Amino acid sequence: MTTPVCTGASRAATATAGHHPHTPYASFSSYVRARGPVLLRTARSLTANPCDAEDLLQTALAKTYVAWERIEDHRALDGYVRRALLNTRTSQWRKRKVDEFACEELPERETLPAPDPAEQQSLHDAMWRAVLKLPDRQRAMVVLRYYEDLSEAQTAEVLGVSIGTVKSAVSRALGKLREDPELTPVR
């Protein structure tokens, strides 16, 4: 024999309906056994965590149990429980802990130290020297692709070559740039 979840509600329902003490609970139990898996899927669709979904369903079922005798059309129980699930989830969402606090001043952002302009210029110059060492055709493709920001198709169209030619030439050019000794400290 199982004990009712809410004994006060069970006694009140029994007193008003004049039923045997376990009749409403037995009907409620059979409903939960039959529809529990479907209702749990509904609860899982409302929460990200399966454990939270089980808690949500338990809360909604407790509310349903308390109102069991007041529900006139037991064919609409699924709708009642779903509404209880939604209302409970909405209440939980509204009561959630807020980790952000309004303040009068904005917190200062951590700023990274600005790069040294001399180092940037040195890197820029080293890169251009390395690009100038490339064969004319590879240099043209690298400049169009990475300095002019053209797509492979646009670069191929400008130079009158196929896209495959652009891909292979740029790949070889980047390989040469990776091997350039002047650019080694940058990596």
PDB file of C-alpha atoms in Angstrom:
ATOM      1  CA  MET A   1       0.000   0.000   0.000  1.00  0.00           C
ATOM      2  CA  THR A   2       1.331   3.430  -0.924  1.00  0.00           C
ATOM      3  CA  THR A   3       1.008   6.581   1.112  1.00  0.00           C
ATOM      4  CA  PRO A   4      -0.570   9.611  -0.523  1.00  0.00           C
ATOM      5  CA  VAL A   5       1.851  12.365  -1.460  1.00  0.00           C
ATOM      6  CA  CYS A   6      -0.324  15.050   0.058  1.00  0.00           C
ATOM      7  CA  THR A   7      -2.226  13.604   2.999  1.00  0.00           C
ATOM      8  CA  GLY A   8      -4.077  16.833   3.764  1.00  0.00           C
ATOM      9  CA  ALA A   9      -5.405  17.000   0.224  1.00  0.00           C
ATOM     10  CA  SER A  10      -6.262  13.313   0.342  1.00  0.00           C
ATOM     11  CA  ARG A  11      -8.280  13.735   3.553  1.00  0.00           C
ATOM     12  CA  ALA A  12     -10.020  16.834   2.253  1.00  0.00           C
ATOM     13  CA  ALA A  13     -10.934  15.111  -0.997  1.00  0.00           C
ATOM     14  CA  THR A  14     -12.202  12.079   0.908  1.00  0.00           C
ATOM     15  CA  ALA A  15     -14.303  14.180   3.268  1.00  0.00           C
ATOM     16  CA  THR A  16     -15.938  16.171   0.488  1.00  0.00           C
ATOM     17  CA  ALA A  17     -16.499  13.296  -1.887  1.00  0.00           C
ATOM     18  CA  GLY A  18     -17.412  10.678   0.715  1.00  0.00           C
ATOM     19  CA  HIS A  19     -15.138   8.101  -0.923  1.00  0.00           C
ATOM     20  CA  HIS A  20     -12.888   5.487   0.560  1.00  0.00           C
ATOM     21  CA  PRO A  21      -9.613   7.199   1.632  1.00  0.00           C
ATOM     22  CA  HIS A  22      -7.522   5.672  -1.177  1.00  0.00           C
ATOM     23  CA  THR A  23      -9.948   5.865  -4.106  1.00  0.00           C
ATOM     24  CA  PRO A  24      -8.866   9.302  -5.439  1.00  0.00           C
ATOM     25  CA  TYR A  25      -5.192   8.395  -5.007  1.00  0.00           C
ATOM     26  CA  ALA A  26      -5.598   5.065  -6.799  1.00  0.00           C
ATOM     27  CA  SER A  27      -7.148   6.866  -9.765  1.00  0.00           C
ATOM     28  CA  PHE A  28      -4.395   9.462  -9.686  1.00  0.00           C
ATOM     29  CA  SER A  29      -1.763   6.706  -9.469  1.00  0.00           C
ATOM     30  CA  SER A  30      -3.141   4.896 -12.472  1.00  0.00           C
ATOM     31  CA  TYR A  31      -3.145   8.182 -14.405  1.00  0.00           C
ATOM     32  CA  VAL A  32       0.507   8.861 -13.503  1.00  0.00           C
ATOM     33  CA  ARG A  33       1.525   5.299 -14.408  1.00  0.00           C
ATOM     34  CA  ALA A  34      -0.224   5.527 -17.774  1.00  0.00           C
ATOM     35  CA  ARG A  35       0.737   9.065 -18.780  1.00  0.00           C
ATOM     36  CA  GLY A  36       3.975   9.626 -16.824  1.00  0.00           C
ATOM     37  CA  PRO A  37       6.432   8.914 -19.680  1.00  0.00           C
ATOM     38  CA  VAL A  38       4.590  11.266 -22.061  1.00  0.00           C
ATOM     39  CA  LEU A  39       4.413  13.999 -19.435  1.00  0.00           C
ATOM     40  CA  LEU A  40       8.111  13.535 -18.635  1.00  0.00           C
ATOM     41  CA  ARG A  41       8.956  14.105 -22.310  1.00  0.00           C
ATOM     42  CA  THR A  42       6.968  17.327 -22.150  1.00  0.00           C
ATOM     43  CA  ALA A  43       8.855  18.380 -19.016  1.00  0.00           C
ATOM     44  CA  ARG A  44      12.184  17.551 -20.682  1.00  0.00           C
ATOM     45  CA  SER A  45      11.293  19.826 -23.561  1.00  0.00           C
ATOM     46  CA  LEU A  46      10.934  22.673 -21.068  1.00  0.00           C
ATOM     47  CA  THR A  47      14.290  22.242 -19.326  1.00  0.00           C
ATOM     48  CA  ALA A  48      17.839  21.504 -20.376  1.00  0.00           C
ATOM     49  CA  ASN A  49      18.613  19.165 -17.490  1.00  0.00           C
ATOM     50  CA  PRO A  50      16.816  15.773 -17.213  1.00  0.00           C
ATOM     51  CA  CYS A  51      16.905  15.958 -13.401  1.00  0.00           C
ATOM     52  CA  ASP A  52      15.244  19.381 -13.493  1.00  0.00           C
ATOM     53  CA  ALA A  53      12.595  17.922 -15.808  1.00  0.00           C
ATOM     54  CA  GLU A  54      11.815  15.203 -13.261  1.00  0.00           C
ATOM     55  CA  ASP A  55      11.543  17.799 -10.493  1.00  0.00           C
ATOM     56  CA  LEU A  56       9.325  19.955 -12.676  1.00  0.00           C
ATOM     57  CA  LEU A  57       7.020  17.020 -13.417  1.00  0.00           C
ATOM     58  CA  GLN A  58       6.863  16.077  -9.725  1.00  0.00           C
ATOM     59  CA  THR A  59       5.820  19.618  -8.832  1.00  0.00           C
ATOM     60  CA  ALA A  60       3.183  19.728 -11.565  1.00  0.00           C
ATOM     61  CA  LEU A  61       1.824  16.325 -10.528  1.00  0.00           C
ATOM     62  CA  ALA A  62       1.637  17.438  -6.886  1.00  0.00           C
ATOM     63  CA  LYS A  63      -0.433  20.450  -7.987  1.00  0.00           C
ATOM     64  CA  THR A  64      -2.630  18.139 -10.056  1.00  0.00           C
ATOM     65  CA  TYR A  65      -3.104  15.781  -7.128  1.00  0.00           C
ATOM     66  CA  VAL A  66      -4.255  18.609  -4.899  1.00  0.00           C
ATOM     67  CA  ALA A  67      -6.808  19.653  -7.531  1.00  0.00           C
ATOM     68  CA  TRP A  68      -7.746  16.083  -8.548  1.00  0.00           C
ATOM     69  CA  GLU A  69     -11.320  16.227  -7.220  1.00  0.00           C
ATOM     70  CA  ARG A  70     -11.941  19.682  -8.685  1.00  0.00           C
ATOM     71  CA  ILE A  71     -11.029  18.602 -12.214  1.00  0.00           C
ATOM     72  CA  GLU A  72     -14.413  17.846 -13.768  1.00  0.00           C
ATOM     73  CA  ASP A  73     -13.320  16.432 -17.132  1.00  0.00           C
ATOM     74  CA  HIS A  74     -10.673  13.773 -16.555  1.00  0.00           C
ATOM     75  CA  ARG A  75     -10.246  13.463 -20.325  1.00  0.00           C
ATOM     76  CA  ALA A  76      -8.526  16.874 -20.169  1.00  0.00           C
ATOM     77  CA  LEU A  77      -6.002  15.846 -17.503  1.00  0.00           C
ATOM     78  CA  ASP A  78      -3.032  15.993 -19.891  1.00  0.00           C
ATOM     79  CA  GLY A  79      -3.868  19.600 -20.705  1.00  0.00           C
ATOM     80  CA  TYR A  80      -4.186  20.422 -17.015  1.00  0.00           C
ATOM     81  CA  VAL A  81      -0.805  18.850 -16.224  1.00  0.00           C
ATOM     82  CA  ARG A  82       0.853  20.531 -19.203  1.00  0.00           C
ATOM     83  CA  ARG A  83      -0.486  23.900 -18.060  1.00  0.00           C
ATOM     84  CA  ALA A  84       0.838  23.149 -14.559  1.00  0.00           C
ATOM     85  CA  LEU A  85       4.228  22.285 -16.095  1.00  0.00           C
ATOM     86  CA  LEU A  86       4.334  25.548 -18.034  1.00  0.00           C
ATOM     87  CA  ASN A  87       3.179  27.660 -15.098  1.00  0.00           C
ATOM     88  CA  THR A  88       5.668  26.027 -12.750  1.00  0.00           C
ATOM     89  CA  ARG A  89       8.524  26.466 -15.226  1.00  0.00           C
ATOM     90  CA  THR A  90       7.587  30.099 -15.778  1.00  0.00           C
ATOM     91  CA  SER A  91       7.550  30.696 -12.011  1.00  0.00           C
ATOM     92  CA  GLN A  92      10.964  29.064 -11.678  1.00  0.00           C
ATOM     93  CA  TRP A  93      12.298  31.177 -14.509  1.00  0.00           C
ATOM     94  CA  ARG A  94      11.003  34.376 -12.937  1.00  0.00           C
ATOM     95  CA  LYS A  95      12.516  33.497  -9.562  1.00  0.00           C
ATOM     96  CA  ARG A  96      15.932  32.594 -10.965  1.00  0.00           C
ATOM     97  CA  LYS A  97      18.972  34.141  -9.370  1.00  0.00           C
ATOM     98  CA  VAL A  98      20.239  37.179 -11.197  1.00  0.00           C
ATOM     99  CA  ASP A  99      24.017  37.435 -11.323  1.00  0.00           C
ATOM    100  CA  GLU A 100      24.108  40.864 -12.921  1.00  0.00           C
ATOM    101  CA  PHE A 101      23.751  44.005 -10.884  1.00  0.00           C
ATOM    102  CA  ALA A 102      23.107  47.497 -12.160  1.00  0.00           C
ATOM    103  CA  CYS A 103      25.699  50.026 -11.139  1.00  0.00           C
ATOM    104  CA  GLU A 104      26.358  53.658 -11.899  1.00  0.00           C
ATOM    105  CA  GLU A 105      29.770  53.127 -13.463  1.00  0.00           C
ATOM    106  CA  LEU A 106      30.784  50.586 -16.043  1.00  0.00           C
ATOM    107  CA  PRO A 107      33.643  48.330 -14.990  1.00  0.00           C
ATOM    108  CA  GLU A 108      36.851  49.065 -16.787  1.00  0.00           C
ATOM    109  CA  ARG A 109      37.852  46.561 -19.406  1.00  0.00           C
ATOM    110  CA  GLU A 110      41.162  44.856 -19.246  1.00  0.00           C
ATOM    111  CA  THR A 111      43.111  46.256 -22.113  1.00  0.00           C
ATOM    112  CA  LEU A 112      45.935  44.435 -23.732  1.00  0.00           C
ATOM    113  CA  PRO A 113      49.071  46.471 -24.078  1.00  0.00           C
ATOM    114  CA  ALA A 114      49.108  48.218 -27.438  1.00  0.00           C
ATOM    115  CA  PRO A 115      51.576  46.654 -29.845  1.00  0.00           C
ATOM    116  CA  ASP A 116      54.756  48.590 -30.345  1.00  0.00           C
ATOM    117  CA  PRO A 117      54.409  50.597 -33.588  1.00  0.00           C
ATOM    118  CA  ALA A 118      58.099  50.029 -34.367  1.00  0.00           C
ATOM    119  CA  GLU A 119      57.628  46.232 -34.104  1.00  0.00           C
ATOM    120  CA  GLN A 120      54.528  46.407 -36.294  1.00  0.00           C
ATOM    121  CA  GLN A 121      56.390  48.393 -38.944  1.00  0.00           C
ATOM    122  CA  SER A 122      59.321  45.990 -38.773  1.00  0.00           C
ATOM    123  CA  LEU A 123      56.994  43.019 -39.276  1.00  0.00           C
ATOM    124  CA  HIS A 124      55.230  44.814 -42.148  1.00  0.00           C
ATOM    125  CA  ASP A 125      58.551  45.534 -43.862  1.00  0.00           C
ATOM    126  CA  ALA A 126      59.788  41.949 -43.390  1.00  0.00           C
ATOM    127  CA  MET A 127      56.573  40.590 -44.861  1.00  0.00           C
ATOM    128  CA  TRP A 128      56.830  42.843 -47.931  1.00  0.00           C
ATOM    129  CA  ARG A 129      60.473  41.861 -48.475  1.00  0.00           C
ATOM    130  CA  ALA A 130      59.438  38.198 -48.337  1.00  0.00           C
ATOM    131  CA  VAL A 131      56.534  38.776 -50.764  1.00  0.00           C
ATOM    132  CA  LEU A 132      58.869  40.616 -53.159  1.00  0.00           C
ATOM    133  CA  LYS A 133      61.112  37.506 -53.268  1.00  0.00           C
ATOM    134  CA  LEU A 134      58.251  35.444 -54.728  1.00  0.00           C
ATOM    135  CA  PRO A 135      58.037  34.873 -58.494  1.00  0.00           C
ATOM    136  CA  ASP A 136      55.917  37.527 -60.260  1.00  0.00           C
ATOM    137  CA  ARG A 137      52.888  35.307 -60.836  1.00  0.00           C
ATOM    138  CA  GLN A 138      52.794  33.979 -57.241  1.00  0.00           C
ATOM    139  CA  ARG A 139      53.351  37.492 -55.872  1.00  0.00           C
ATOM    140  CA  ALA A 140      50.429  38.826 -57.949  1.00  0.00           C
ATOM    141  CA  MET A 141      48.146  36.077 -56.677  1.00  0.00           C
ATOM    142  CA  VAL A 142      49.156  36.569 -53.026  1.00  0.00           C
ATOM    143  CA  VAL A 143      48.651  40.335 -53.279  1.00  0.00           C
ATOM    144  CA  LEU A 144      45.239  39.954 -54.919  1.00  0.00           C
ATOM    145  CA  ARG A 145      44.084  37.258 -52.480  1.00  0.00           C
ATOM    146  CA  TYR A 146      45.390  38.625 -49.191  1.00  0.00           C
ATOM    147  CA  TYR A 147      46.088  42.316 -49.631  1.00  0.00           C
ATOM    148  CA  GLU A 148      43.218  43.146 -51.994  1.00  0.00           C
ATOM    149  CA  ASP A 149      40.991  40.506 -50.349  1.00  0.00           C
ATOM    150  CA  LEU A 150      39.691  39.031 -53.613  1.00  0.00           C
ATOM    151  CA  SER A 151      38.204  35.547 -53.720  1.00  0.00           C
ATOM    152  CA  GLU A 152      39.953  32.742 -55.584  1.00  0.00           C
ATOM    153  CA  ALA A 153      37.438  33.105 -58.428  1.00  0.00           C
ATOM    154  CA  GLN A 154      37.969  36.879 -58.638  1.00  0.00           C
ATOM    155  CA  THR A 155      41.742  36.451 -58.598  1.00  0.00           C
ATOM    156  CA  ALA A 156      41.516  33.839 -61.369  1.00  0.00           C
ATOM    157  CA  GLU A 157      39.331  36.178 -63.430  1.00  0.00           C
ATOM    158  CA  VAL A 158      41.673  39.170 -63.017  1.00  0.00           C
ATOM    159  CA  LEU A 159      44.728  37.123 -64.009  1.00  0.00           C
ATOM    160  CA  GLY A 160      42.965  35.080 -66.694  1.00  0.00           C
ATOM    161  CA  VAL A 161      43.794  31.701 -65.155  1.00  0.00           C
ATOM    162  CA  SER A 162      41.768  28.852 -63.645  1.00  0.00           C
ATOM    163  CA  ILE A 163      40.743  28.731 -60.007  1.00  0.00           C
ATOM    164  CA  GLY A 164      42.859  25.590 -59.569  1.00  0.00           C
ATOM    165  CA  THR A 165      45.918  27.501 -60.793  1.00  0.00           C
ATOM    166  CA  VAL A 166      45.255  30.214 -58.214  1.00  0.00           C
ATOM    167  CA  LYS A 167      44.859  27.651 -55.435  1.00  0.00           C
ATOM    168  CA  SER A 168      48.054  25.780 -56.244  1.00  0.00           C
ATOM    169  CA  ALA A 169      50.149  28.916 -56.868  1.00  0.00           C
ATOM    170  CA  VAL A 170      48.986  30.565 -53.642  1.00  0.00           C
ATOM    171  CA  SER A 171      49.657  27.349 -51.725  1.00  0.00           C
ATOM    172  CA  ARG A 172      53.245  27.211 -53.058  1.00  0.00           C
ATOM    173  CA  ALA A 173      53.725  30.922 -52.306  1.00  0.00           C
ATOM    174  CA  LEU A 174      52.551  30.522 -48.715  1.00  0.00           C
ATOM    175  CA  GLY A 175      54.932  27.577 -48.326  1.00  0.00           C
ATOM    176  CA  LYS A 176      57.832  29.782 -49.464  1.00  0.00           C
ATOM    177  CA  LEU A 177      56.759  32.549 -47.083  1.00  0.00           C
ATOM    178  CA  ARG A 178      56.684  30.072 -44.174  1.00  0.00           C
ATOM    179  CA  GLU A 179      60.251  29.057 -44.979  1.00  0.00           C
ATOM    180  CA  ASP A 180      61.576  32.617 -45.320  1.00  0.00           C
ATOM    181  CA  PRO A 181      64.270  33.088 -42.627  1.00  0.00           C
ATOM    182  CA  GLU A 182      63.352  36.761 -42.114  1.00  0.00           C
ATOM    183  CA  LEU A 183      59.876  35.730 -40.959  1.00  0.00           C
ATOM    184  CA  THR A 184      61.026  32.900 -38.680  1.00  0.00           C
ATOM    185  CA  PRO A 185      61.073  34.982 -35.441  1.00  0.00           C
ATOM    186  CA  VAL A 186      57.464  36.042 -36.091  1.00  0.00           C
ATOM    187  CA  ARG A 187      56.097  32.494 -35.787  1.00  0.00           C
TER     188      ARG A 187
END
